[in-house]
């Protein structure tokens, strides 16, 4: 009987670890050209609750090409296309790891470079989705290499999600 409780406790501990580890997964989607010379991925930077007004997302750009490249980084708020809850505006900034505004990234061959997308929800009392699309385009290649991600975040507003 003692082994049963130990096994159950171990199972619960492993399950809780997986839930916490998976909580840092991406919330959104990715797109890229077929060459895969550049990839973008992201994860939420902290364990801030979804009720936080400002959230940081750490974005990783991976240059899979065999040569150094410069990438132009752009972003735009877009509609989330979720009919059940309306979209709302979100302010965002694209920053380097030191907090300075970022427009270009230089990446050596096969290098991964990290930057931050900081979002600020503008309508805290309204239940809504906010979506920001981030695009990385090669500025130093004759081919148009690109990758994009969509960061989708829920603002629970005055609902009982809090």
PDB file of N, CA and C in Angstrom, residues 13-98:
ATOM      1  N   UNK A  13       3.661  14.779  -8.862  1.00  0.00           N
ATOM      2  CA  UNK A  13       4.803  15.690  -8.937  1.00  0.00           C
ATOM      3  C   UNK A  13       5.268  15.860 -10.386  1.00  0.00           C
ATOM      4  N   UNK A  14       5.356  14.757 -11.121  1.00  0.00           N
ATOM      5  CA  UNK A  14       5.752  14.828 -12.535  1.00  0.00           C
ATOM      6  C   UNK A  14       4.721  15.600 -13.342  1.00  0.00           C
ATOM      7  N   UNK A  15       3.457  15.370 -13.079  1.00  0.00           N
ATOM      8  CA  UNK A  15       2.383  16.068 -13.782  1.00  0.00           C
ATOM      9  C   UNK A  15       2.451  17.575 -13.516  1.00  0.00           C
ATOM     10  N   UNK A  16       2.681  17.965 -12.267  1.00  0.00           N
ATOM     11  CA  UNK A  16       2.780  19.389 -11.930  1.00  0.00           C
ATOM     12  C   UNK A  16       3.996  20.021 -12.610  1.00  0.00           C
ATOM     13  N   UNK A  17       5.110  19.291 -12.682  1.00  0.00           N
ATOM     14  CA  UNK A  17       6.291  19.806 -13.366  1.00  0.00           C
ATOM     15  C   UNK A  17       5.990  20.045 -14.845  1.00  0.00           C
ATOM     16  N   UNK A  18       5.305  19.106 -15.495  1.00  0.00           N
ATOM     17  CA  UNK A  18       4.980  19.254 -16.904  1.00  0.00           C
ATOM     18  C   UNK A  18       4.049  20.432 -17.140  1.00  0.00           C
ATOM     19  N   UNK A  19       3.080  20.621 -16.275  1.00  0.00           N
ATOM     20  CA  UNK A  19       2.164  21.743 -16.418  1.00  0.00           C
ATOM     21  C   UNK A  19       2.920  23.056 -16.320  1.00  0.00           C
ATOM     22  N   UNK A  20       3.827  23.170 -15.366  1.00  0.00           N
ATOM     23  CA  UNK A  20       4.617  24.391 -15.215  1.00  0.00           C
ATOM     24  C   UNK A  20       5.578  24.590 -16.384  1.00  0.00           C
ATOM     25  N   UNK A  21       6.201  23.527 -16.840  1.00  0.00           N
ATOM     26  CA  UNK A  21       7.133  23.640 -17.961  1.00  0.00           C
ATOM     27  C   UNK A  21       6.394  24.020 -19.242  1.00  0.00           C
ATOM     28  N   UNK A  22       5.234  23.439 -19.464  1.00  0.00           N
ATOM     29  CA  UNK A  22       4.474  23.737 -20.677  1.00  0.00           C
ATOM     30  C   UNK A  22       3.794  25.087 -20.622  1.00  0.00           C
ATOM     31  N   UNK A  23       3.712  25.705 -19.472  1.00  0.00           N
ATOM     32  CA  UNK A  23       3.090  27.026 -19.361  1.00  0.00           C
ATOM     33  C   UNK A  23       3.887  28.075 -20.115  1.00  0.00           C
ATOM     34  N   UNK A  24       5.136  27.805 -20.440  1.00  0.00           N
ATOM     35  CA  UNK A  24       5.973  28.760 -21.157  1.00  0.00           C
ATOM     36  C   UNK A  24       5.915  28.547 -22.665  1.00  0.00           C
ATOM     37  N   UNK A  25       5.041  27.702 -23.153  1.00  0.00           N
ATOM     38  CA  UNK A  25       4.933  27.450 -24.580  1.00  0.00           C
ATOM     39  C   UNK A  25       4.389  28.657 -25.310  1.00  0.00           C
ATOM     40  N   UNK A  26       4.517  28.626 -26.614  1.00  0.00           N
ATOM     41  CA  UNK A  26       4.051  29.710 -27.457  1.00  0.00           C
ATOM     42  C   UNK A  26       2.534  29.807 -27.437  1.00  0.00           C
ATOM     43  N   UNK A  27       2.040  31.027 -27.538  1.00  0.00           N
ATOM     44  CA  UNK A  27       0.618  31.297 -27.680  1.00  0.00           C
ATOM     45  C   UNK A  27       0.454  32.042 -28.982  1.00  0.00           C
ATOM     46  N   UNK A  28       0.293  31.341 -30.060  1.00  0.00           N
ATOM     47  CA  UNK A  28       0.189  31.981 -31.353  1.00  0.00           C
ATOM     48  C   UNK A  28       0.554  31.011 -32.451  1.00  0.00           C
ATOM     49  N   UNK A  29       1.049  31.541 -33.562  1.00  0.00           N
ATOM     50  CA  UNK A  29       1.393  30.690 -34.691  1.00  0.00           C
ATOM     51  C   UNK A  29       2.629  31.220 -35.392  1.00  0.00           C
ATOM     52  N   UNK A  30       3.167  30.404 -36.327  1.00  0.00           N
ATOM     53  CA  UNK A  30       4.373  30.757 -37.055  1.00  0.00           C
ATOM     54  C   UNK A  30       4.129  30.607 -38.546  1.00  0.00           C
ATOM     55  N   UNK A  31       4.900  31.344 -39.344  1.00  0.00           N
ATOM     56  CA  UNK A  31       4.912  31.180 -40.794  1.00  0.00           C
ATOM     57  C   UNK A  31       6.306  31.527 -41.280  1.00  0.00           C
ATOM     58  N   UNK A  32       6.716  30.928 -42.400  1.00  0.00           N
ATOM     59  CA  UNK A  32       8.012  31.270 -42.981  1.00  0.00           C
ATOM     60  C   UNK A  32       8.006  30.885 -44.449  1.00  0.00           C
ATOM     61  N   UNK A  33       9.033  31.355 -45.168  1.00  0.00           N
ATOM     62  CA  UNK A  33       9.160  30.929 -46.550  1.00  0.00           C
ATOM     63  C   UNK A  33       9.571  29.458 -46.547  1.00  0.00           C
ATOM     64  N   UNK A  34       9.542  28.837 -47.688  1.00  0.00           N
ATOM     65  CA  UNK A  34       9.818  27.396 -47.747  1.00  0.00           C
ATOM     66  C   UNK A  34      11.292  27.058 -47.569  1.00  0.00           C
ATOM     67  N   UNK A  35      12.178  28.031 -47.666  1.00  0.00           N
ATOM     68  CA  UNK A  35      13.601  27.738 -47.587  1.00  0.00           C
ATOM     69  C   UNK A  35      14.068  27.477 -46.155  1.00  0.00           C
ATOM     70  N   UNK A  36      13.310  27.949 -45.172  1.00  0.00           N
ATOM     71  CA  UNK A  36      13.665  27.782 -43.753  1.00  0.00           C
ATOM     72  C   UNK A  36      15.019  28.379 -43.421  1.00  0.00           C
ATOM     73  N   UNK A  37      15.427  29.436 -44.152  1.00  0.00           N
ATOM     74  CA  UNK A  37      16.713  30.069 -43.844  1.00  0.00           C
ATOM     75  C   UNK A  37      16.627  30.948 -42.614  1.00  0.00           C
ATOM     76  N   UNK A  38      15.399  31.284 -42.199  1.00  0.00           N
ATOM     77  CA  UNK A  38      15.205  32.056 -40.973  1.00  0.00           C
ATOM     78  C   UNK A  38      13.994  31.482 -40.235  1.00  0.00           C
ATOM     79  N   UNK A  39      14.111  31.390 -38.919  1.00  0.00           N
ATOM     80  CA  UNK A  39      13.013  30.901 -38.088  1.00  0.00           C
ATOM     81  C   UNK A  39      12.793  31.855 -36.926  1.00  0.00           C
ATOM     82  N   UNK A  40      11.537  32.021 -36.541  1.00  0.00           N
ATOM     83  CA  UNK A  40      11.179  32.780 -35.348  1.00  0.00           C
ATOM     84  C   UNK A  40      10.418  31.870 -34.403  1.00  0.00           C
ATOM     85  N   UNK A  41      10.676  31.985 -33.127  1.00  0.00           N
ATOM     86  CA  UNK A  41       9.900  31.293 -32.103  1.00  0.00           C
ATOM     87  C   UNK A  41       9.836  32.220 -30.894  1.00  0.00           C
ATOM     88  N   UNK A  42       8.919  31.949 -29.977  1.00  0.00           N
ATOM     89  CA  UNK A  42       8.798  32.837 -28.819  1.00  0.00           C
ATOM     90  C   UNK A  42       8.204  32.102 -27.631  1.00  0.00           C
ATOM     91  N   UNK A  43       8.390  32.703 -26.465  1.00  0.00           N
ATOM     92  CA  UNK A  43       7.773  32.217 -25.236  1.00  0.00           C
ATOM     93  C   UNK A  43       7.532  33.408 -24.322  1.00  0.00           C
ATOM     94  N   UNK A  44       6.548  33.268 -23.445  1.00  0.00           N
ATOM     95  CA  UNK A  44       6.248  34.338 -22.502  1.00  0.00           C
ATOM     96  C   UNK A  44       7.378  34.433 -21.501  1.00  0.00           C
ATOM     97  N   UNK A  45       7.799  35.661 -21.222  1.00  0.00           N
ATOM     98  CA  UNK A  45       8.991  35.880 -20.426  1.00  0.00           C
ATOM     99  C   UNK A  45       8.850  35.651 -18.941  1.00  0.00           C
ATOM    100  N   UNK A  46       7.658  35.740 -18.396  1.00  0.00           N
ATOM    101  CA  UNK A  46       7.502  35.611 -16.952  1.00  0.00           C
ATOM    102  C   UNK A  46       6.271  34.786 -16.640  1.00  0.00           C
ATOM    103  N   UNK A  47       6.059  34.592 -15.374  1.00  0.00           N
ATOM    104  CA  UNK A  47       4.853  33.903 -14.929  1.00  0.00           C
ATOM    105  C   UNK A  47       3.766  34.902 -14.561  1.00  0.00           C
ATOM    106  N   UNK A  48       3.852  36.115 -15.125  1.00  0.00           N
ATOM    107  CA  UNK A  48       2.818  37.105 -14.857  1.00  0.00           C
ATOM    108  C   UNK A  48       1.469  36.530 -15.256  1.00  0.00           C
ATOM    109  N   UNK A  49       0.452  36.820 -14.487  1.00  0.00           N
ATOM    110  CA  UNK A  49      -0.878  36.323 -14.838  1.00  0.00           C
ATOM    111  C   UNK A  49      -1.398  37.028 -16.087  1.00  0.00           C
ATOM    112  N   UNK A  50      -2.410  36.438 -16.710  1.00  0.00           N
ATOM    113  CA  UNK A  50      -2.971  37.058 -17.911  1.00  0.00           C
ATOM    114  C   UNK A  50      -3.628  38.387 -17.597  1.00  0.00           C
ATOM    115  N   UNK A  51      -3.818  38.676 -16.325  1.00  0.00           N
ATOM    116  CA  UNK A  51      -4.411  39.958 -15.936  1.00  0.00           C
ATOM    117  C   UNK A  51      -3.391  41.091 -15.926  1.00  0.00           C
ATOM    118  N   UNK A  52      -2.104  40.779 -16.112  1.00  0.00           N
ATOM    119  CA  UNK A  52      -1.069  41.822 -16.110  1.00  0.00           C
ATOM    120  C   UNK A  52      -1.274  42.755 -17.303  1.00  0.00           C
ATOM    121  N   UNK A  53      -1.031  44.024 -17.079  1.00  0.00           N
ATOM    122  CA  UNK A  53      -1.208  45.012 -18.152  1.00  0.00           C
ATOM    123  C   UNK A  53      -0.079  44.921 -19.181  1.00  0.00           C
ATOM    124  N   UNK A  54       1.140  44.689 -18.718  1.00  0.00           N
ATOM    125  CA  UNK A  54       2.296  44.612 -19.606  1.00  0.00           C
ATOM    126  C   UNK A  54       2.906  43.219 -19.520  1.00  0.00           C
ATOM    127  N   UNK A  55       3.188  42.632 -20.687  1.00  0.00           N
ATOM    128  CA  UNK A  55       3.800  41.310 -20.752  1.00  0.00           C
ATOM    129  C   UNK A  55       4.984  41.344 -21.699  1.00  0.00           C
ATOM    130  N   UNK A  56       6.049  40.617 -21.347  1.00  0.00           N
ATOM    131  CA  UNK A  56       7.210  40.474 -22.221  1.00  0.00           C
ATOM    132  C   UNK A  56       7.206  39.091 -22.842  1.00  0.00           C
ATOM    133  N   UNK A  57       7.449  39.054 -24.142  1.00  0.00           N
ATOM    134  CA  UNK A  57       7.620  37.802 -24.876  1.00  0.00           C
ATOM    135  C   UNK A  57       9.040  37.790 -25.424  1.00  0.00           C
ATOM    136  N   UNK A  58       9.769  36.706 -25.170  1.00  0.00           N
ATOM    137  CA  UNK A  58      11.121  36.570 -25.677  1.00  0.00           C
ATOM    138  C   UNK A  58      11.048  35.863 -27.020  1.00  0.00           C
ATOM    139  N   UNK A  59      11.541  36.537 -28.045  1.00  0.00           N
ATOM    140  CA  UNK A  59      11.497  36.025 -29.407  1.00  0.00           C
ATOM    141  C   UNK A  59      12.913  35.616 -29.795  1.00  0.00           C
ATOM    142  N   UNK A  60      13.024  34.460 -30.433  1.00  0.00           N
ATOM    143  CA  UNK A  60      14.322  33.991 -30.911  1.00  0.00           C
ATOM    144  C   UNK A  60      14.302  33.920 -32.431  1.00  0.00           C
ATOM    145  N   UNK A  61      15.264  34.590 -33.036  1.00  0.00           N
ATOM    146  CA  UNK A  61      15.451  34.555 -34.482  1.00  0.00           C
ATOM    147  C   UNK A  61      16.639  33.658 -34.751  1.00  0.00           C
ATOM    148  N   UNK A  62      16.441  32.639 -35.583  1.00  0.00           N
ATOM    149  CA  UNK A  62      17.540  31.734 -35.920  1.00  0.00           C
ATOM    150  C   UNK A  62      17.865  31.889 -37.391  1.00  0.00           C
ATOM    151  N   UNK A  63      19.111  32.245 -37.675  1.00  0.00           N
ATOM    152  CA  UNK A  63      19.606  32.368 -39.040  1.00  0.00           C
ATOM    153  C   UNK A  63      20.154  31.004 -39.448  1.00  0.00           C
ATOM    154  N   UNK A  64      19.391  30.262 -40.245  1.00  0.00           N
ATOM    155  CA  UNK A  64      19.792  28.922 -40.675  1.00  0.00           C
ATOM    156  C   UNK A  64      20.621  28.931 -41.954  1.00  0.00           C
ATOM    157  N   UNK A  65      20.889  30.108 -42.483  1.00  0.00           N
ATOM    158  CA  UNK A  65      21.659  30.175 -43.728  1.00  0.00           C
ATOM    159  C   UNK A  65      23.131  29.945 -43.429  1.00  0.00           C
ATOM    160  N   UNK A  66      23.875  29.725 -44.446  1.00  0.00           N
ATOM    161  CA  UNK A  66      25.306  29.474 -44.299  1.00  0.00           C
ATOM    162  C   UNK A  66      26.139  30.742 -44.295  1.00  0.00           C
ATOM    163  N   UNK A  67      25.488  31.915 -44.165  1.00  0.00           N
ATOM    164  CA  UNK A  67      26.246  33.170 -44.165  1.00  0.00           C
ATOM    165  C   UNK A  67      25.586  34.188 -43.249  1.00  0.00           C
ATOM    166  N   UNK A  68      26.334  35.186 -42.799  1.00  0.00           N
ATOM    167  CA  UNK A  68      25.754  36.238 -41.958  1.00  0.00           C
ATOM    168  C   UNK A  68      24.666  37.002 -42.726  1.00  0.00           C
ATOM    169  N   UNK A  69      23.638  37.437 -41.993  1.00  0.00           N
ATOM    170  CA  UNK A  69      22.553  38.197 -42.614  1.00  0.00           C
ATOM    171  C   UNK A  69      22.072  39.281 -41.662  1.00  0.00           C
ATOM    172  N   UNK A  70      21.459  40.296 -42.251  1.00  0.00           N
ATOM    173  CA  UNK A  70      20.808  41.359 -41.492  1.00  0.00           C
ATOM    174  C   UNK A  70      19.309  41.180 -41.727  1.00  0.00           C
ATOM    175  N   UNK A  71      18.542  41.195 -40.637  1.00  0.00           N
ATOM    176  CA  UNK A  71      17.099  41.014 -40.720  1.00  0.00           C
ATOM    177  C   UNK A  71      16.393  42.274 -40.249  1.00  0.00           C
ATOM    178  N   UNK A  72      15.425  42.700 -41.020  1.00  0.00           N
ATOM    179  CA  UNK A  72      14.571  43.821 -40.637  1.00  0.00           C
ATOM    180  C   UNK A  72      13.424  43.244 -39.815  1.00  0.00           C
ATOM    181  N   UNK A  73      13.194  43.798 -38.626  1.00  0.00           N
ATOM    182  CA  UNK A  73      12.162  43.318 -37.714  1.00  0.00           C
ATOM    183  C   UNK A  73      11.021  44.335 -37.698  1.00  0.00           C
ATOM    184  N   UNK A  74       9.828  43.877 -38.006  1.00  0.00           N
ATOM    185  CA  UNK A  74       8.644  44.738 -38.017  1.00  0.00           C
ATOM    186  C   UNK A  74       7.519  44.054 -37.258  1.00  0.00           C
ATOM    187  N   UNK A  75       6.568  44.843 -36.808  1.00  0.00           N
ATOM    188  CA  UNK A  75       5.408  44.299 -36.123  1.00  0.00           C
ATOM    189  C   UNK A  75       4.178  45.128 -36.411  1.00  0.00           C
ATOM    190  N   UNK A  76       3.021  44.487 -36.259  1.00  0.00           N
ATOM    191  CA  UNK A  76       1.767  45.206 -36.414  1.00  0.00           C
ATOM    192  C   UNK A  76       0.672  44.496 -35.626  1.00  0.00           C
ATOM    193  N   UNK A  77      -0.202  45.285 -35.003  1.00  0.00           N
ATOM    194  CA  UNK A  77      -1.361  44.666 -34.357  1.00  0.00           C
ATOM    195  C   UNK A  77      -2.334  44.225 -35.448  1.00  0.00           C
ATOM    196  N   UNK A  78      -2.904  43.040 -35.288  1.00  0.00           N
ATOM    197  CA  UNK A  78      -3.850  42.539 -36.280  1.00  0.00           C
ATOM    198  C   UNK A  78      -5.076  41.980 -35.567  1.00  0.00           C
ATOM    199  N   UNK A  79      -6.132  41.765 -36.324  1.00  0.00           N
ATOM    200  CA  UNK A  79      -7.349  41.171 -35.780  1.00  0.00           C
ATOM    201  C   UNK A  79      -7.089  39.705 -35.441  1.00  0.00           C
ATOM    202  N   UNK A  80      -7.649  39.258 -34.343  1.00  0.00           N
ATOM    203  CA  UNK A  80      -7.441  37.876 -33.915  1.00  0.00           C
ATOM    204  C   UNK A  80      -8.414  36.899 -34.577  1.00  0.00           C
ATOM    205  N   UNK A  81      -9.452  37.394 -35.198  1.00  0.00           N
ATOM    206  CA  UNK A  81     -10.431  36.560 -35.904  1.00  0.00           C
ATOM    207  C   UNK A  81     -11.050  35.486 -35.017  1.00  0.00           C
ATOM    208  N   UNK A  82     -11.352  35.822 -33.794  1.00  0.00           N
ATOM    209  CA  UNK A  82     -12.052  34.910 -32.888  1.00  0.00           C
ATOM    210  C   UNK A  82     -13.436  35.499 -32.646  1.00  0.00           C
ATOM    211  N   UNK A  83     -14.444  34.904 -33.254  1.00  0.00           N
ATOM    212  CA  UNK A  83     -15.786  35.475 -33.215  1.00  0.00           C
ATOM    213  C   UNK A  83     -16.409  35.452 -31.824  1.00  0.00           C
ATOM    214  N   UNK A  84     -15.929  34.571 -30.949  1.00  0.00           N
ATOM    215  CA  UNK A  84     -16.539  34.456 -29.628  1.00  0.00           C
ATOM    216  C   UNK A  84     -16.180  35.637 -28.718  1.00  0.00           C
ATOM    217  N   UNK A  85     -15.014  36.216 -28.909  1.00  0.00           N
ATOM    218  CA  UNK A  85     -14.573  37.368 -28.109  1.00  0.00           C
ATOM    219  C   UNK A  85     -13.958  38.376 -29.079  1.00  0.00           C
ATOM    220  N   UNK A  86     -14.327  39.636 -28.963  1.00  0.00           N
ATOM    221  CA  UNK A  86     -13.808  40.622 -29.899  1.00  0.00           C
ATOM    222  C   UNK A  86     -12.346  40.949 -29.632  1.00  0.00           C
ATOM    223  N   UNK A  87     -11.692  41.471 -30.666  1.00  0.00           N
ATOM    224  CA  UNK A  87     -10.295  41.884 -30.556  1.00  0.00           C
ATOM    225  C   UNK A  87     -10.214  43.284 -29.974  1.00  0.00           C
ATOM    226  N   UNK A  88      -9.099  43.576 -29.336  1.00  0.00           N
ATOM    227  CA  UNK A  88      -8.880  44.933 -28.835  1.00  0.00           C
ATOM    228  C   UNK A  88      -7.468  45.366 -29.210  1.00  0.00           C
ATOM    229  N   UNK A  89      -7.249  46.661 -29.103  1.00  0.00           N
ATOM    230  CA  UNK A  89      -5.939  47.209 -29.450  1.00  0.00           C
ATOM    231  C   UNK A  89      -4.925  46.872 -28.373  1.00  0.00           C
ATOM    232  N   UNK A  90      -3.700  46.770 -28.814  1.00  0.00           N
ATOM    233  CA  UNK A  90      -2.594  46.523 -27.906  1.00  0.00           C
ATOM    234  C   UNK A  90      -1.413  47.364 -28.383  1.00  0.00           C
ATOM    235  N   UNK A  91      -0.723  47.969 -27.447  1.00  0.00           N
ATOM    236  CA  UNK A  91       0.498  48.704 -27.767  1.00  0.00           C
ATOM    237  C   UNK A  91       1.650  47.718 -27.625  1.00  0.00           C
ATOM    238  N   UNK A  92       2.625  47.805 -28.521  1.00  0.00           N
ATOM    239  CA  UNK A  92       3.757  46.895 -28.402  1.00  0.00           C
ATOM    240  C   UNK A  92       5.044  47.606 -28.794  1.00  0.00           C
ATOM    241  N   UNK A  93       6.133  47.077 -28.277  1.00  0.00           N
ATOM    242  CA  UNK A  93       7.472  47.573 -28.589  1.00  0.00           C
ATOM    243  C   UNK A  93       8.347  46.383 -28.923  1.00  0.00           C
ATOM    244  N   UNK A  94       9.253  46.573 -29.870  1.00  0.00           N
ATOM    245  CA  UNK A  94      10.249  45.556 -30.198  1.00  0.00           C
ATOM    246  C   UNK A  94      11.574  46.073 -29.659  1.00  0.00           C
ATOM    247  N   UNK A  95      12.159  45.318 -28.726  1.00  0.00           N
ATOM    248  CA  UNK A  95      13.332  45.781 -27.979  1.00  0.00           C
ATOM    249  C   UNK A  95      14.465  44.765 -28.044  1.00  0.00           C
ATOM    250  N   UNK A  96      15.694  45.263 -27.926  1.00  0.00           N
ATOM    251  CA  UNK A  96      16.803  44.327 -27.764  1.00  0.00           C
ATOM    252  C   UNK A  96      16.852  43.893 -26.296  1.00  0.00           C
ATOM    253  N   UNK A  97      17.800  43.039 -25.958  1.00  0.00           N
ATOM    254  CA  UNK A  97      17.852  42.517 -24.590  1.00  0.00           C
ATOM    255  C   UNK A  97      18.160  43.587 -23.550  1.00  0.00           C
ATOM    256  N   UNK A  98      18.667  44.751 -23.986  1.00  0.00           N
ATOM    257  CA  UNK A  98      18.958  45.858 -23.068  1.00  0.00           C
ATOM    258  C   UNK A  98      17.805  46.843 -22.955  1.00  0.00           C
TER     259      UNK A  98
END
